[in-house]
Amino acid sequence: MKDFLIDIAELLEEEEIKEEDILEDFEEWDSLTILSIIAFSNEKYGTALSTIEINDSKTVGGLKKLIAGKM
Amino acid sequence: MELKVNLTFHNKKITGILTILPSNIVKFEDEMDNYNFSKAKSLKLKLAMGYNTHRIAKDNTTVSDLCVYGLNYLFEKDYLKKEDIDALILITQSPDYFMPPTSNVIQGKLGLKHDMICLDINQGCAGFEIGLYQAFMLLEQSEVNKVVLLNADILSKKVSKRDRNSNPLIGDGASITIVEKSDKPNVINCNIKMNGTGYDVLMVPAGGFKLPSSPETAEMKEDKAGNFRSLDNLVMKGDEVFNFVQREVPPMIENLLKSSKRDIEEVNYFMFHQPNKFMLRKLADKMKIPYDKMPNNVVENYGNASGVSIPTAICHNISEELKSDDMFLCFAGFGVGLTWASILMNVGHLDFCEFLEY
């Protein structure tokens, strides 16, 4: 998952993101971004995420852990 | 996973398709203010999902109105004779009444013969496939020669205008597909699967016998994403629909092609149900099907009217080709139920393939 931060930053339309960043605090955070993350992780890592799981993961690092746990 | 329910039919053909659309066109931009989101975010959604305009039936329009109007047009144009109709199958989730069947209402309004069968089927996104299966099965009978398949829905009435999740994509409409016996020994390969544990992924919670509509069920409530809807409204779990489609549809098509001994290259068009552009593109990517072989332009032009989306896609994209040539098509429907089904068949030299405005 070496490009994870770059990929997620792109989906969030941010220059740079850190693992401790809170997902909800990003300006672009909404249902469409969540769907983009679901589609992205399905395509790149073959995982199926739900909106609830993504919201519960709280941070960028939490999201990474969620995806890694399903791979 | 191997599909167990593979269906095979012989000597059947589609001879005409008419799609009836409400003349009322609603633009995405005109409804943006209803949503609890910034304009910039709504425009981003529009771009990603391929939203633009959709067809919305007037308040007093019913499913039987759309079907009767379309059938009368076919009688006037001499595309269809009243006395030739041996069966009327209506696939809808927005019937005129709980009882009687709306197909009987249509039969009565048109004054069709009594020597026929009228049948309502409660199906949605896979309604074109389910309807064709039923038509093919009826045509196995020696005295059934012509089946009229009606797909019709006006589900916009059940969608909250303040639900950005569902309102921009919904569309109303109806389609008439004529299915007949064929002299040619053609083979039609199909499959179908259902998973009723996902019954609540797409649903209208109130208004049936379990939870009748009441002032309480009409109360608008905000969900976590900022959408407002009541229990009387259609609710869709978008993430679950997405995951379901990505998980189930590619192996279904792979299995259908394999059991039919066919390749992706041999299929002229993959005419799939269209929930939105985003979902179709992701499906095409996963299945390595070029975008131009899997049209995804129904939602942006007309909206998603459930089982009507495939006939709409056909009339919009390949009507001329289907009148003059023969094509090898793959149909797939997936959604409410959960239900997913697909068909491989030759379609061509249609007597008609067009739109009609109501």
Tab-separated table of C-alpha atoms in Angstrom:
chain	number	residue	atom	x	y	z
A	1	MET	CA	0.000	0.000	0.000
A	2	LYS	CA	2.871	2.327	-0.755
A	3	ASP	CA	0.917	4.912	-2.754
A	4	PHE	CA	-1.999	4.886	-0.328
A	5	LEU	CA	-1.513	8.426	1.005
A	6	ILE	CA	-1.012	9.847	-2.497
A	7	ASP	CA	-4.113	8.092	-3.839
A	8	ILE	CA	-6.351	9.121	-0.947
A	9	ALA	CA	-5.004	12.698	-1.084
A	10	GLU	CA	-6.041	12.814	-4.719
A	11	LEU	CA	-9.565	11.619	-3.915
A	12	LEU	CA	-9.793	14.244	-1.173
A	13	GLU	CA	-8.349	16.929	-3.476
A	14	GLU	CA	-5.587	17.708	-0.957
A	15	GLU	CA	-1.896	18.406	-1.641
A	16	GLU	CA	-0.681	16.257	1.182
A	17	ILE	CA	-2.326	14.230	3.923
A	18	LYS	CA	-1.055	12.517	7.073
A	19	GLU	CA	-2.196	9.304	8.738
A	20	GLU	CA	-3.419	11.157	11.817
A	21	ASP	CA	-5.689	13.495	9.799
A	22	ILE	CA	-9.378	13.220	10.690
A	23	LEU	CA	-11.471	12.170	7.655
A	24	GLU	CA	-14.511	14.274	8.574
A	25	ASP	CA	-12.391	17.427	8.765
A	26	PHE	CA	-11.472	17.417	5.079
A	27	GLU	CA	-13.347	20.011	3.091
A	28	GLU	CA	-14.278	17.498	0.389
A	29	TRP	CA	-15.575	14.875	2.833
A	30	ASP	CA	-19.076	13.828	1.745
A	31	SER	CA	-21.030	10.843	0.469
A	32	LEU	CA	-19.519	11.170	-3.007
A	33	THR	CA	-15.970	11.066	-1.628
A	34	ILE	CA	-16.921	8.036	0.443
A	35	LEU	CA	-18.258	6.313	-2.674
A	36	SER	CA	-15.031	7.210	-4.509
A	37	ILE	CA	-13.061	5.551	-1.705
A	38	ILE	CA	-15.288	2.453	-1.870
A	39	ALA	CA	-14.742	2.238	-5.627
A	40	PHE	CA	-11.017	2.936	-5.330
A	41	SER	CA	-10.395	0.262	-2.697
A	42	ASN	CA	-12.506	-2.203	-4.665
A	43	GLU	CA	-10.520	-1.543	-7.814
A	44	LYS	CA	-7.044	-1.351	-6.299
A	45	TYR	CA	-7.209	-3.691	-3.323
A	46	GLY	CA	-10.206	-5.894	-4.138
A	47	THR	CA	-12.007	-4.976	-0.915
A	48	ALA	CA	-15.659	-4.127	-0.243
A	49	LEU	CA	-16.070	-1.290	2.268
A	50	SER	CA	-19.281	0.116	3.695
A	51	THR	CA	-20.027	3.759	4.444
A	52	ILE	CA	-20.372	2.934	8.146
A	53	GLU	CA	-16.968	1.220	8.280
A	54	ILE	CA	-15.308	4.148	6.543
A	55	ASN	CA	-16.906	6.679	8.886
A	56	ASP	CA	-15.964	4.528	11.885
A	57	SER	CA	-12.328	4.385	10.792
A	58	LYS	CA	-12.117	8.102	11.721
A	59	THR	CA	-8.627	8.916	10.392
A	60	VAL	CA	-6.602	8.388	7.229
A	61	GLY	CA	-4.507	5.825	9.126
A	62	GLY	CA	-7.677	4.125	10.371
A	63	LEU	CA	-8.917	3.859	6.799
A	64	LYS	CA	-5.613	2.314	5.754
A	65	LYS	CA	-5.891	-0.224	8.561
A	66	LEU	CA	-9.514	-0.999	7.570
A	67	ILE	CA	-8.526	-1.742	3.980
A	68	ALA	CA	-5.398	-3.713	4.962
A	69	GLY	CA	-7.509	-5.848	7.296
A	70	LYS	CA	-9.764	-6.869	4.397
A	71	MET	CA	-7.093	-7.630	1.841
B	1	MET	CA	-18.934	-19.246	-8.074
B	2	GLU	CA	-20.846	-21.410	-10.546
B	3	LEU	CA	-24.354	-20.289	-11.332
B	4	LYS	CA	-26.895	-23.036	-10.892
B	5	VAL	CA	-29.903	-21.393	-12.480
B	6	ASN	CA	-29.091	-21.249	-16.152
B	7	LEU	CA	-32.118	-20.981	-18.399
B	8	THR	CA	-32.197	-21.806	-22.088
B	9	PHE	CA	-34.925	-20.883	-24.544
B	10	HIS	CA	-35.322	-21.653	-28.236
B	11	ASN	CA	-37.265	-20.176	-31.136
B	12	LYS	CA	-38.200	-16.870	-29.551
B	13	LYS	CA	-37.597	-13.352	-30.797
B	14	ILE	CA	-38.148	-9.701	-29.982
B	15	THR	CA	-39.942	-7.965	-32.859
B	16	GLY	CA	-40.344	-4.410	-31.602
B	17	ILE	CA	-39.499	-2.005	-28.787
B	18	LEU	CA	-41.238	1.260	-27.937
B	19	THR	CA	-40.136	3.476	-25.045
B	20	ILE	CA	-42.678	5.951	-23.695
B	21	LEU	CA	-41.243	8.944	-21.840
B	22	PRO	CA	-43.069	11.667	-19.915
B	23	SER	CA	-42.583	14.956	-21.791
B	24	ASN	CA	-41.708	16.767	-18.557
B	25	ILE	CA	-37.913	17.310	-18.440
B	26	VAL	CA	-36.313	18.280	-15.116
B	27	LYS	CA	-32.727	19.562	-14.965
B	28	PHE	CA	-30.289	18.666	-12.200
B	29	GLU	CA	-29.474	22.342	-11.638
B	30	ASP	CA	-33.117	23.191	-11.024
B	31	GLU	CA	-33.232	20.789	-8.074
B	32	MET	CA	-29.862	21.581	-6.546
B	33	ASP	CA	-31.284	24.041	-4.022
B	34	ASN	CA	-33.379	21.238	-2.499
B	35	TYR	CA	-30.242	19.475	-1.381
B	36	ASN	CA	-28.420	20.142	1.833
B	37	PHE	CA	-25.064	20.489	0.046
B	38	SER	CA	-22.989	23.308	-1.407
B	39	LYS	CA	-23.448	24.069	-5.082
B	40	ALA	CA	-19.837	23.074	-5.788
B	41	LYS	CA	-20.339	19.671	-4.188
B	42	SER	CA	-23.568	19.059	-6.053
B	43	LEU	CA	-21.916	19.945	-9.355
B	44	LYS	CA	-19.099	17.530	-8.562
B	45	LEU	CA	-21.704	14.828	-7.963
B	46	LYS	CA	-23.384	15.678	-11.255
B	47	LEU	CA	-20.119	15.199	-13.115
B	48	ALA	CA	-19.104	11.959	-11.385
B	49	MET	CA	-22.493	10.259	-11.660
B	50	GLY	CA	-23.468	11.631	-15.040
B	51	TYR	CA	-26.571	13.508	-13.915
B	52	ASN	CA	-28.134	16.118	-16.156
B	53	THR	CA	-31.791	15.872	-17.115
B	54	HIS	CA	-34.429	13.329	-16.183
B	55	ARG	CA	-38.001	12.613	-17.191
B	56	ILE	CA	-40.548	13.019	-14.431
B	57	ALA	CA	-44.206	12.068	-14.861
B	58	LYS	CA	-46.867	14.608	-13.900
B	59	ASP	CA	-48.603	14.066	-10.551
B	60	ASN	CA	-51.740	12.543	-12.032
B	61	THR	CA	-49.980	10.258	-14.530
B	62	THR	CA	-50.182	6.531	-13.779
B	63	VAL	CA	-48.385	3.484	-15.085
B	64	SER	CA	-51.538	2.380	-16.938
B	65	ASP	CA	-51.735	5.825	-18.633
B	66	LEU	CA	-48.216	5.422	-20.069
B	67	CYS	CA	-48.849	1.830	-21.191
B	68	VAL	CA	-52.281	2.516	-22.738
B	69	TYR	CA	-50.906	5.535	-24.611
B	70	GLY	CA	-48.022	3.482	-25.991
B	71	LEU	CA	-50.177	0.536	-26.986
B	72	ASN	CA	-52.733	2.764	-28.720
B	73	TYR	CA	-49.855	4.296	-30.692
B	74	LEU	CA	-48.788	0.810	-31.808
B	75	PHE	CA	-52.371	-0.029	-32.856
B	76	GLU	CA	-52.674	3.233	-34.813
B	77	LYS	CA	-49.367	2.684	-36.589
B	78	ASP	CA	-50.402	-0.907	-37.338
B	79	TYR	CA	-47.317	-2.216	-35.562
B	80	LEU	CA	-49.539	-4.397	-33.411
B	81	LYS	CA	-53.032	-5.847	-33.685
B	82	LYS	CA	-55.259	-6.023	-30.628
B	83	GLU	CA	-56.475	-9.539	-31.385
B	84	ASP	CA	-52.916	-10.870	-31.669
B	85	ILE	CA	-52.048	-10.204	-28.025
B	86	ASP	CA	-52.106	-13.491	-26.107
B	87	ALA	CA	-50.495	-12.158	-22.950
B	88	LEU	CA	-49.869	-8.840	-21.253
B	89	ILE	CA	-47.050	-8.926	-18.708
B	90	LEU	CA	-46.528	-5.789	-16.669
B	91	ILE	CA	-43.389	-5.402	-14.583
B	92	THR	CA	-43.825	-2.520	-12.156
B	93	GLN	CA	-43.287	-1.403	-8.584
B	94	SER	CA	-45.623	1.534	-8.928
B	95	PRO	CA	-48.948	-0.099	-9.856
B	96	ASP	CA	-52.176	1.908	-10.109
B	97	TYR	CA	-53.679	-0.186	-7.262
B	98	PHE	CA	-52.695	-2.921	-4.828
B	99	MET	CA	-55.635	-4.764	-6.332
B	100	PRO	CA	-56.624	-5.448	-9.103
B	101	PRO	CA	-53.526	-6.085	-11.232
B	102	THR	CA	-52.720	-3.026	-13.357
B	103	SER	CA	-52.323	-5.297	-16.413
B	104	ASN	CA	-56.052	-6.099	-16.112
B	105	VAL	CA	-56.787	-2.366	-15.934
B	106	ILE	CA	-54.799	-1.860	-19.144
B	107	GLN	CA	-56.568	-4.785	-20.840
B	108	GLY	CA	-59.937	-3.296	-19.920
B	109	LYS	CA	-59.081	0.242	-21.024
B	110	LEU	CA	-57.931	-1.063	-24.414
B	111	GLY	CA	-60.830	-3.478	-24.875
B	112	LEU	CA	-58.591	-6.457	-25.535
B	113	LYS	CA	-59.979	-9.964	-26.031
B	114	HIS	CA	-60.783	-12.090	-22.958
B	115	ASP	CA	-58.904	-15.066	-24.312
B	116	MET	CA	-55.537	-13.980	-22.897
B	117	ILE	CA	-53.512	-13.725	-19.714
B	118	CYS	CA	-52.719	-10.534	-17.791
B	119	LEU	CA	-49.946	-10.725	-15.267
B	120	ASP	CA	-48.350	-8.148	-12.953
B	121	ILE	CA	-44.879	-8.892	-11.634
B	122	ASN	CA	-43.248	-6.926	-8.828
B	123	GLN	CA	-39.699	-6.438	-10.072
B	124	GLY	CA	-37.481	-3.437	-10.700
B	125	CYS	CA	-33.920	-3.138	-11.918
B	126	ALA	CA	-33.881	-6.661	-13.432
B	127	GLY	CA	-37.444	-6.227	-14.678
B	128	PHE	CA	-36.576	-6.390	-18.366
B	129	GLU	CA	-34.866	-9.781	-17.941
B	130	ILE	CA	-37.540	-11.196	-15.606
B	131	GLY	CA	-40.224	-10.027	-18.039
B	132	LEU	CA	-38.484	-11.649	-20.990
B	133	TYR	CA	-38.155	-14.951	-19.083
B	134	GLN	CA	-41.864	-14.902	-18.349
B	135	ALA	CA	-42.641	-14.070	-21.975
B	136	PHE	CA	-40.398	-16.895	-23.210
B	137	MET	CA	-42.047	-19.358	-20.823
B	138	LEU	CA	-45.541	-18.412	-21.961
B	139	LEU	CA	-44.466	-18.766	-25.585
B	140	GLU	CA	-43.606	-22.425	-24.900
B	141	GLN	CA	-47.381	-22.953	-25.012
B	142	SER	CA	-48.653	-23.905	-28.453
B	143	GLU	CA	-51.520	-21.384	-28.373
B	144	VAL	CA	-49.523	-18.431	-27.105
B	145	ASN	CA	-47.934	-16.708	-30.080
B	146	LYS	CA	-47.447	-13.094	-29.110
B	147	VAL	CA	-46.616	-11.647	-25.703
B	148	VAL	CA	-46.568	-7.940	-24.893
B	149	LEU	CA	-44.038	-7.135	-22.201
B	150	LEU	CA	-44.656	-3.857	-20.410
B	151	ASN	CA	-42.006	-2.366	-18.155
B	152	ALA	CA	-43.289	0.748	-16.432
B	153	ASP	CA	-42.471	2.761	-13.336
B	154	ILE	CA	-43.182	6.216	-11.954
B	155	LEU	CA	-41.050	5.850	-8.840
B	156	SER	CA	-40.122	9.549	-8.804
B	157	LYS	CA	-43.375	9.927	-6.826
B	158	LYS	CA	-41.795	7.928	-4.015
B	159	VAL	CA	-38.431	9.702	-4.001
B	160	SER	CA	-37.843	12.651	-1.679
B	161	LYS	CA	-36.906	15.809	-3.587
B	162	ARG	CA	-34.440	16.495	-0.786
B	163	ASP	CA	-32.631	13.171	-1.183
B	164	ARG	CA	-29.447	13.800	-3.147
B	165	ASN	CA	-28.764	10.085	-2.956
B	166	SER	CA	-31.712	9.033	-5.132
B	167	ASN	CA	-33.572	12.028	-6.574
B	168	PRO	CA	-31.073	13.082	-9.287
B	169	LEU	CA	-30.957	9.623	-10.841
B	170	ILE	CA	-34.618	8.598	-10.786
B	171	GLY	CA	-36.647	8.691	-13.969
B	172	ASP	CA	-40.173	7.713	-14.989
B	173	GLY	CA	-41.203	5.872	-18.105
B	174	ALA	CA	-42.572	2.775	-19.754
B	175	SER	CA	-41.529	0.416	-22.494
B	176	ILE	CA	-43.348	-2.062	-24.674
B	177	THR	CA	-41.437	-5.061	-25.979
B	178	ILE	CA	-43.124	-7.475	-28.361
B	179	VAL	CA	-41.971	-11.065	-27.929
B	180	GLU	CA	-42.952	-13.782	-30.387
B	181	LYS	CA	-42.219	-17.269	-31.587
B	182	SER	CA	-39.493	-17.544	-34.192
B	183	ASP	CA	-39.025	-20.030	-37.024
B	184	LYS	CA	-35.273	-19.759	-36.608
B	185	PRO	CA	-33.743	-22.323	-34.262
B	186	ASN	CA	-32.024	-19.651	-32.203
B	187	VAL	CA	-30.746	-20.274	-28.696
B	188	ILE	CA	-31.229	-17.751	-25.900
B	189	ASN	CA	-29.007	-18.290	-22.875
B	190	CYS	CA	-29.948	-16.720	-19.557
B	191	ASN	CA	-29.237	-16.885	-15.877
B	192	ILE	CA	-30.698	-15.484	-12.703
B	193	LYS	CA	-29.880	-15.193	-9.016
B	194	MET	CA	-31.659	-13.696	-6.030
B	195	ASN	CA	-30.684	-12.802	-2.473
B	196	GLY	CA	-33.623	-11.825	-0.305
B	197	THR	CA	-31.439	-11.065	2.726
B	198	GLY	CA	-30.704	-7.809	0.891
B	199	TYR	CA	-34.410	-6.904	0.686
B	200	ASP	CA	-33.769	-3.600	2.469
B	201	VAL	CA	-30.934	-2.373	0.254
B	202	LEU	CA	-33.490	-0.720	-2.035
B	203	MET	CA	-36.963	-0.260	-0.629
B	204	VAL	CA	-39.976	1.876	0.166
B	205	PRO	CA	-40.435	1.057	3.881
B	206	ALA	CA	-44.007	2.312	4.375
B	207	GLY	CA	-47.227	2.199	2.390
B	208	GLY	CA	-47.713	-1.571	2.238
B	209	PHE	CA	-49.634	-3.778	4.627
B	210	LYS	CA	-46.754	-4.171	7.073
B	211	LEU	CA	-46.399	-0.450	7.700
B	212	PRO	CA	-49.329	1.513	6.231
B	213	SER	CA	-48.752	5.180	5.413
B	214	SER	CA	-49.663	7.508	8.264
B	215	PRO	CA	-48.757	11.019	9.432
B	216	GLU	CA	-45.830	9.376	11.283
B	217	THR	CA	-44.452	7.635	8.201
B	218	ALA	CA	-44.677	10.925	6.275
B	219	GLU	CA	-42.390	12.716	8.718
B	220	MET	CA	-39.190	13.928	7.022
B	221	LYS	CA	-35.976	13.009	8.802
B	222	GLU	CA	-32.337	13.805	8.057
B	223	ASP	CA	-29.890	10.944	7.572
B	224	LYS	CA	-26.163	10.998	8.395
B	225	ALA	CA	-25.218	12.200	4.918
B	226	GLY	CA	-27.610	15.187	5.105
B	227	ASN	CA	-30.474	13.808	3.012
B	228	PHE	CA	-34.081	14.296	4.069
B	229	ARG	CA	-36.610	11.531	3.526
B	230	SER	CA	-39.575	9.859	5.196
B	231	LEU	CA	-40.563	6.204	5.573
B	232	ASP	CA	-42.973	6.748	2.671
B	233	ASN	CA	-39.990	7.494	0.429
B	234	LEU	CA	-37.716	5.212	-1.527
B	235	VAL	CA	-34.449	4.602	0.285
B	236	MET	CA	-31.302	3.202	-1.265
B	237	LYS	CA	-28.142	2.062	0.471
B	238	GLY	CA	-25.780	3.288	-2.235
B	239	ASP	CA	-22.652	1.675	-0.820
B	240	GLU	CA	-24.288	-1.743	-0.557
B	241	VAL	CA	-25.704	-1.495	-4.070
B	242	PHE	CA	-22.269	-0.609	-5.403
B	243	ASN	CA	-20.534	-3.490	-3.616
B	244	PHE	CA	-23.258	-5.934	-4.634
B	245	VAL	CA	-23.029	-4.987	-8.298
B	246	GLN	CA	-19.229	-5.112	-8.412
B	247	ARG	CA	-19.202	-8.473	-6.615
B	248	GLU	CA	-21.990	-10.283	-8.467
B	249	VAL	CA	-22.349	-8.929	-11.989
B	250	PRO	CA	-18.894	-9.676	-13.492
B	251	PRO	CA	-18.955	-13.403	-12.515
B	252	MET	CA	-22.578	-13.648	-13.716
B	253	ILE	CA	-21.635	-12.388	-17.188
B	254	GLU	CA	-18.477	-14.470	-17.261
B	255	ASN	CA	-20.542	-17.545	-16.449
B	256	LEU	CA	-23.176	-16.714	-19.057
B	257	LEU	CA	-20.546	-16.286	-21.777
B	258	LYS	CA	-18.787	-19.479	-20.705
B	259	SER	CA	-21.922	-21.603	-20.628
B	260	SER	CA	-22.904	-20.181	-24.034
B	261	LYS	CA	-19.373	-20.766	-25.393
B	262	ARG	CA	-19.100	-17.125	-26.420
B	263	ASP	CA	-16.478	-14.368	-25.993
B	264	ILE	CA	-16.810	-10.710	-25.049
B	265	GLU	CA	-15.654	-9.840	-28.596
B	266	GLU	CA	-18.657	-11.604	-30.153
B	267	VAL	CA	-21.134	-9.434	-28.255
B	268	ASN	CA	-22.064	-6.261	-30.158
B	269	TYR	CA	-23.442	-4.428	-27.130
B	270	PHE	CA	-23.729	-4.991	-23.422
B	271	MET	CA	-27.070	-3.359	-22.739
B	272	PHE	CA	-27.070	-3.196	-18.972
B	273	HIS	CA	-29.435	-1.677	-16.470
B	274	GLN	CA	-28.222	1.865	-15.774
B	275	PRO	CA	-28.227	3.034	-12.145
B	276	ASN	CA	-25.717	5.787	-12.967
B	277	LYS	CA	-22.723	6.412	-15.225
B	278	PHE	CA	-20.187	5.834	-12.445
B	279	MET	CA	-21.413	2.322	-11.676
B	280	LEU	CA	-21.490	1.310	-15.354
B	281	ARG	CA	-17.956	2.564	-15.951
B	282	LYS	CA	-16.636	0.663	-12.949
B	283	LEU	CA	-18.385	-2.477	-14.207
B	284	ALA	CA	-16.933	-2.055	-17.697
B	285	ASP	CA	-13.459	-1.538	-16.190
B	286	LYS	CA	-13.707	-4.655	-14.080
B	287	MET	CA	-14.967	-6.772	-16.960
B	288	LYS	CA	-12.525	-5.240	-19.465
B	289	ILE	CA	-15.354	-4.239	-21.790
B	290	PRO	CA	-14.789	-1.062	-23.852
B	291	TYR	CA	-17.088	1.826	-22.779
B	292	ASP	CA	-18.522	2.145	-26.293
B	293	LYS	CA	-19.823	-1.428	-26.065
B	294	MET	CA	-21.625	-0.722	-22.791
B	295	PRO	CA	-23.695	2.469	-23.211
B	296	ASN	CA	-24.039	4.512	-20.001
B	297	ASN	CA	-25.969	7.549	-21.260
B	298	VAL	CA	-29.505	6.789	-20.060
B	299	VAL	CA	-29.364	8.448	-16.638
B	300	GLU	CA	-27.950	11.752	-17.929
B	301	ASN	CA	-30.675	12.039	-20.577
B	302	TYR	CA	-33.753	10.414	-19.050
B	303	GLY	CA	-33.033	9.148	-15.531
B	304	ASN	CA	-33.201	5.571	-14.305
B	305	ALA	CA	-36.715	4.159	-14.621
B	306	SER	CA	-35.886	0.677	-13.315
B	307	GLY	CA	-36.737	-2.043	-15.814
B	308	VAL	CA	-37.283	0.596	-18.515
B	309	SER	CA	-33.590	1.555	-18.579
B	310	ILE	CA	-32.520	-1.202	-21.000
B	311	PRO	CA	-35.275	-0.535	-23.591
B	312	THR	CA	-34.410	3.169	-23.225
B	313	ALA	CA	-30.726	2.450	-23.838
B	314	ILE	CA	-31.624	0.399	-26.908
B	315	CYS	CA	-33.937	3.066	-28.386
B	316	HIS	CA	-31.408	5.830	-27.681
B	317	ASN	CA	-28.265	4.114	-28.947
B	318	ILE	CA	-28.968	1.427	-31.543
B	319	SER	CA	-32.512	1.819	-32.863
B	320	GLU	CA	-31.502	2.225	-36.512
B	321	GLU	CA	-29.079	-0.715	-36.448
B	322	LEU	CA	-31.689	-2.941	-34.846
B	323	LYS	CA	-34.234	-2.154	-37.540
B	324	SER	CA	-31.894	-3.047	-40.410
B	325	ASP	CA	-29.407	-5.538	-38.948
B	326	ASP	CA	-29.046	-8.411	-36.556
B	327	MET	CA	-27.047	-7.942	-33.407
B	328	PHE	CA	-25.796	-10.191	-30.668
B	329	LEU	CA	-26.704	-8.510	-27.382
B	330	CYS	CA	-26.056	-9.131	-23.725
B	331	PHE	CA	-28.684	-7.800	-21.288
B	332	ALA	CA	-28.095	-7.570	-17.557
B	333	GLY	CA	-30.262	-6.243	-14.760
B	334	PHE	CA	-29.327	-5.952	-11.097
B	335	GLY	CA	-30.829	-4.332	-8.046
B	336	VAL	CA	-33.947	-4.412	-5.914
B	337	GLY	CA	-34.627	-7.801	-4.332
B	338	LEU	CA	-31.714	-8.297	-4.515
B	339	THR	CA	-32.031	-9.743	-8.007
B	340	TRP	CA	-29.501	-10.123	-10.784
B	341	ALA	CA	-30.067	-11.679	-14.187
B	342	SER	CA	-28.546	-11.703	-17.662
B	343	ILE	CA	-29.432	-12.779	-21.189
B	344	LEU	CA	-27.475	-13.427	-24.372
B	345	MET	CA	-29.565	-13.267	-27.529
B	346	ASN	CA	-29.762	-12.149	-31.112
B	347	VAL	CA	-31.946	-9.119	-31.688
B	348	GLY	CA	-32.589	-7.488	-35.026
B	349	HIS	CA	-34.790	-6.601	-37.979
B	350	LEU	CA	-37.245	-5.059	-35.555
B	351	ASP	CA	-40.570	-3.794	-36.899
B	352	PHE	CA	-40.124	-0.708	-34.720
B	353	CYS	CA	-37.641	0.660	-32.208
B	354	GLU	CA	-38.434	4.188	-31.123
B	355	PHE	CA	-39.433	6.751	-28.499
B	356	LEU	CA	-42.854	8.211	-27.857
B	357	GLU	CA	-43.549	11.199	-25.598
B	358	TYR	CA	-46.547	11.267	-23.304
